[in-house]
Coordinates of C-alpha atoms in Angstrom, one line a residue:
M1 CA 20.8 -10.1 9.5
A2 CA 17.2 -11.3 9.9
I3 CA 16.3 -14.9 10.3
A4 CA 16.5 -16.8 7.1
V5 CA 13.9 -18.3 4.7
G6 CA 13.3 -22.0 5.6
T7 CA 13.9 -21.3 9.4
K8 CA 11.2 -22.2 11.8
A9 CA 9.6 -18.9 12.9
P10 CA 10.1 -18.2 16.6
D11 CA 6.8 -18.4 18.5
F12 CA 5.8 -15.4 20.6
Q13 CA 3.0 -14.0 22.8
L14 CA 2.3 -10.3 22.6
K15 CA -0.5 -8.0 23.6
N16 CA -2.5 -6.3 20.9
Q17 CA -4.0 -2.8 20.9
H18 CA -7.0 -4.2 23.0
G19 CA -4.8 -5.9 25.6
E20 CA -5.5 -9.4 24.2
T21 CA -2.7 -11.9 24.0
V22 CA -1.9 -13.0 20.4
S23 CA 0.5 -15.9 19.7
L24 CA 2.0 -16.9 16.4
S25 CA 1.1 -20.5 17.3
D26 CA -2.6 -19.4 17.3
F27 CA -2.4 -19.6 13.5
R28 CA -0.4 -22.8 13.1
G29 CA -2.2 -25.2 10.8
K30 CA -4.9 -22.5 10.0
K31 CA -3.4 -19.5 8.3
N32 CA -0.3 -18.1 6.7
V33 CA 0.9 -15.1 8.6
V34 CA 2.3 -11.8 7.3
L35 CA 4.5 -10.7 10.3
M36 CA 5.4 -7.1 9.8
F37 CA 7.8 -5.2 12.1
Y38 CA 7.8 -1.4 12.0
P39 CA 9.7 1.2 14.0
F40 CA 7.1 3.4 15.6
A41 CA 3.4 4.3 15.5
F42 CA 2.6 7.9 14.5
T43 CA 5.6 8.3 12.2
G44 CA 5.4 9.2 8.5
V45 CA 6.7 6.1 6.7
C46 CA 5.1 3.7 9.3
T47 CA 1.7 5.4 9.0
G48 CA 1.9 5.2 5.2
E49 CA 2.8 1.5 5.2
L50 CA 0.1 0.5 7.8
C51 CA -2.6 2.6 6.0
A52 CA -1.7 1.0 2.7
L53 CA -2.2 -2.4 4.3
R54 CA -5.5 -1.2 5.7
D55 CA -6.6 -0.1 2.2
E56 CA -5.8 -3.6 0.8
L57 CA -6.9 -5.5 3.9
P58 CA -8.9 -8.3 2.2
R59 CA -5.6 -9.5 0.7
F60 CA -3.9 -9.7 4.1
V61 CA -6.7 -10.7 6.5
N62 CA -8.9 -13.5 5.1
D63 CA -9.6 -17.2 5.5
D64 CA -6.0 -18.1 4.5
V65 CA -3.9 -15.1 5.7
Q66 CA -3.5 -13.1 8.9
L67 CA -1.6 -9.9 9.1
L68 CA 0.2 -9.1 12.4
A69 CA 2.0 -5.8 12.7
V70 CA 4.6 -5.4 15.5
S71 CA 6.3 -2.3 17.0
N72 CA 8.0 -1.5 20.2
D73 CA 5.3 1.0 21.2
S74 CA 3.1 0.3 24.3
P75 CA -0.3 -1.3 23.7
F76 CA -1.9 2.0 24.9
A77 CA -0.2 4.0 22.1
L78 CA -1.1 1.3 19.6
R79 CA -4.8 1.5 20.5
V80 CA -4.9 5.3 19.9
F81 CA -2.9 4.9 16.7
A82 CA -5.2 2.1 15.4
E83 CA -8.3 4.1 16.2
Q84 CA -6.9 7.3 14.6
E85 CA -5.9 5.5 11.4
Q86 CA -8.9 3.0 11.4
L87 CA -6.5 0.0 11.4
G88 CA -8.7 -3.1 11.6
Y89 CA -6.0 -5.7 12.2
P90 CA -3.8 -6.6 15.2
L91 CA -1.1 -4.2 16.2
L92 CA 1.2 -6.0 18.6
S93 CA 3.3 -4.5 21.3
D94 CA 6.9 -5.6 21.7
F95 CA 7.3 -3.0 24.4
W96 CA 8.2 -5.1 27.4
P97 CA 10.5 -6.9 27.7
H98 CA 11.6 -4.3 25.3
G99 CA 12.2 -5.7 21.8
D100 CA 12.4 -9.4 22.8
V101 CA 10.4 -10.6 19.7
S102 CA 12.1 -8.1 17.4
R103 CA 15.4 -9.5 18.6
A104 CA 14.2 -13.1 18.1
Y105 CA 13.6 -12.2 14.4
E106 CA 16.9 -10.3 14.3
V107 CA 15.3 -7.0 13.3
F108 CA 15.9 -5.0 16.4
D109 CA 18.2 -1.9 16.1
E110 CA 20.0 -1.7 19.4
E111 CA 21.3 1.8 18.7
K112 CA 17.9 3.2 17.9
G113 CA 15.9 1.1 20.4
C114 CA 13.3 -0.1 17.8
A115 CA 12.6 -2.7 15.1
V116 CA 13.7 -2.0 11.6
R117 CA 11.3 -2.6 8.7
G118 CA 11.3 -6.4 8.6
T119 CA 8.5 -8.5 7.1
F120 CA 8.2 -12.3 7.3
I121 CA 5.7 -14.5 5.6
I122 CA 5.2 -17.6 7.7
D123 CA 3.4 -20.6 6.3
K124 CA 0.8 -22.7 8.1
E125 CA 3.4 -25.1 9.3
G126 CA 5.4 -22.3 11.0
A127 CA 8.3 -22.0 8.5
V128 CA 9.5 -18.6 7.2
R129 CA 8.8 -18.7 3.4
W130 CA 9.7 -15.1 2.4
T131 CA 11.3 -12.1 4.0
V132 CA 12.4 -8.6 3.3
V133 CA 14.2 -6.1 5.6
N134 CA 14.4 -2.4 4.8
G135 CA 16.2 0.3 6.6
L136 CA 14.3 2.7 8.8
P137 CA 13.6 5.4 6.1
D138 CA 12.7 2.9 3.3
A139 CA 9.1 1.8 2.9
R140 CA 8.3 -1.7 1.7
D141 CA 6.4 -2.6 -1.5
L142 CA 3.1 -4.3 -0.7
Q143 CA 3.0 -5.9 -4.1
E144 CA 6.0 -8.0 -3.0
Y145 CA 3.9 -9.4 -0.2
V146 CA 1.1 -10.2 -2.6
R147 CA 3.4 -12.0 -5.0
A148 CA 4.9 -14.0 -2.1
L149 CA 1.5 -15.0 -0.7
D150 CA 0.4 -16.0 -4.2
A151 CA 3.5 -18.2 -4.6
I152 CA 2.7 -20.0 -1.3
A153 CA -1.0 -20.4 -2.3
Q154 CA 0.1 -22.0 -5.6
G155 CA 2.4 -24.4 -3.8

């Protein structure tokens, strides 16, 4: 069971595909965050989801919102994946210690060794305002993200 709406989002520091450290707290007081966990780069459903976000990027990376996508892949694999798919947003590596952030958000599948498809929308104060968790084979609906972000923007 993933962390609940209304919970303070666990802070973290992870390396992005360029080796830069990104913290959730970097956005506190500045932007709402769409924190998206996905199992693995280079897989069919994950690639489809991440490319759909790329195609709608102005909705998810702007003055009010920052998209952060997290997998248990190494930063090196994420860099190749981002370049191959032209993903212009941070792909964060929860590779080592393996799955620590995924575990903090309660979306790590111990048996498979990867995160399940969990998405958390975190407001500017650091509270989880919306969440959805899908099984490994089930893609998420981006329009649900849009509706949740609109609801936060409207207060």
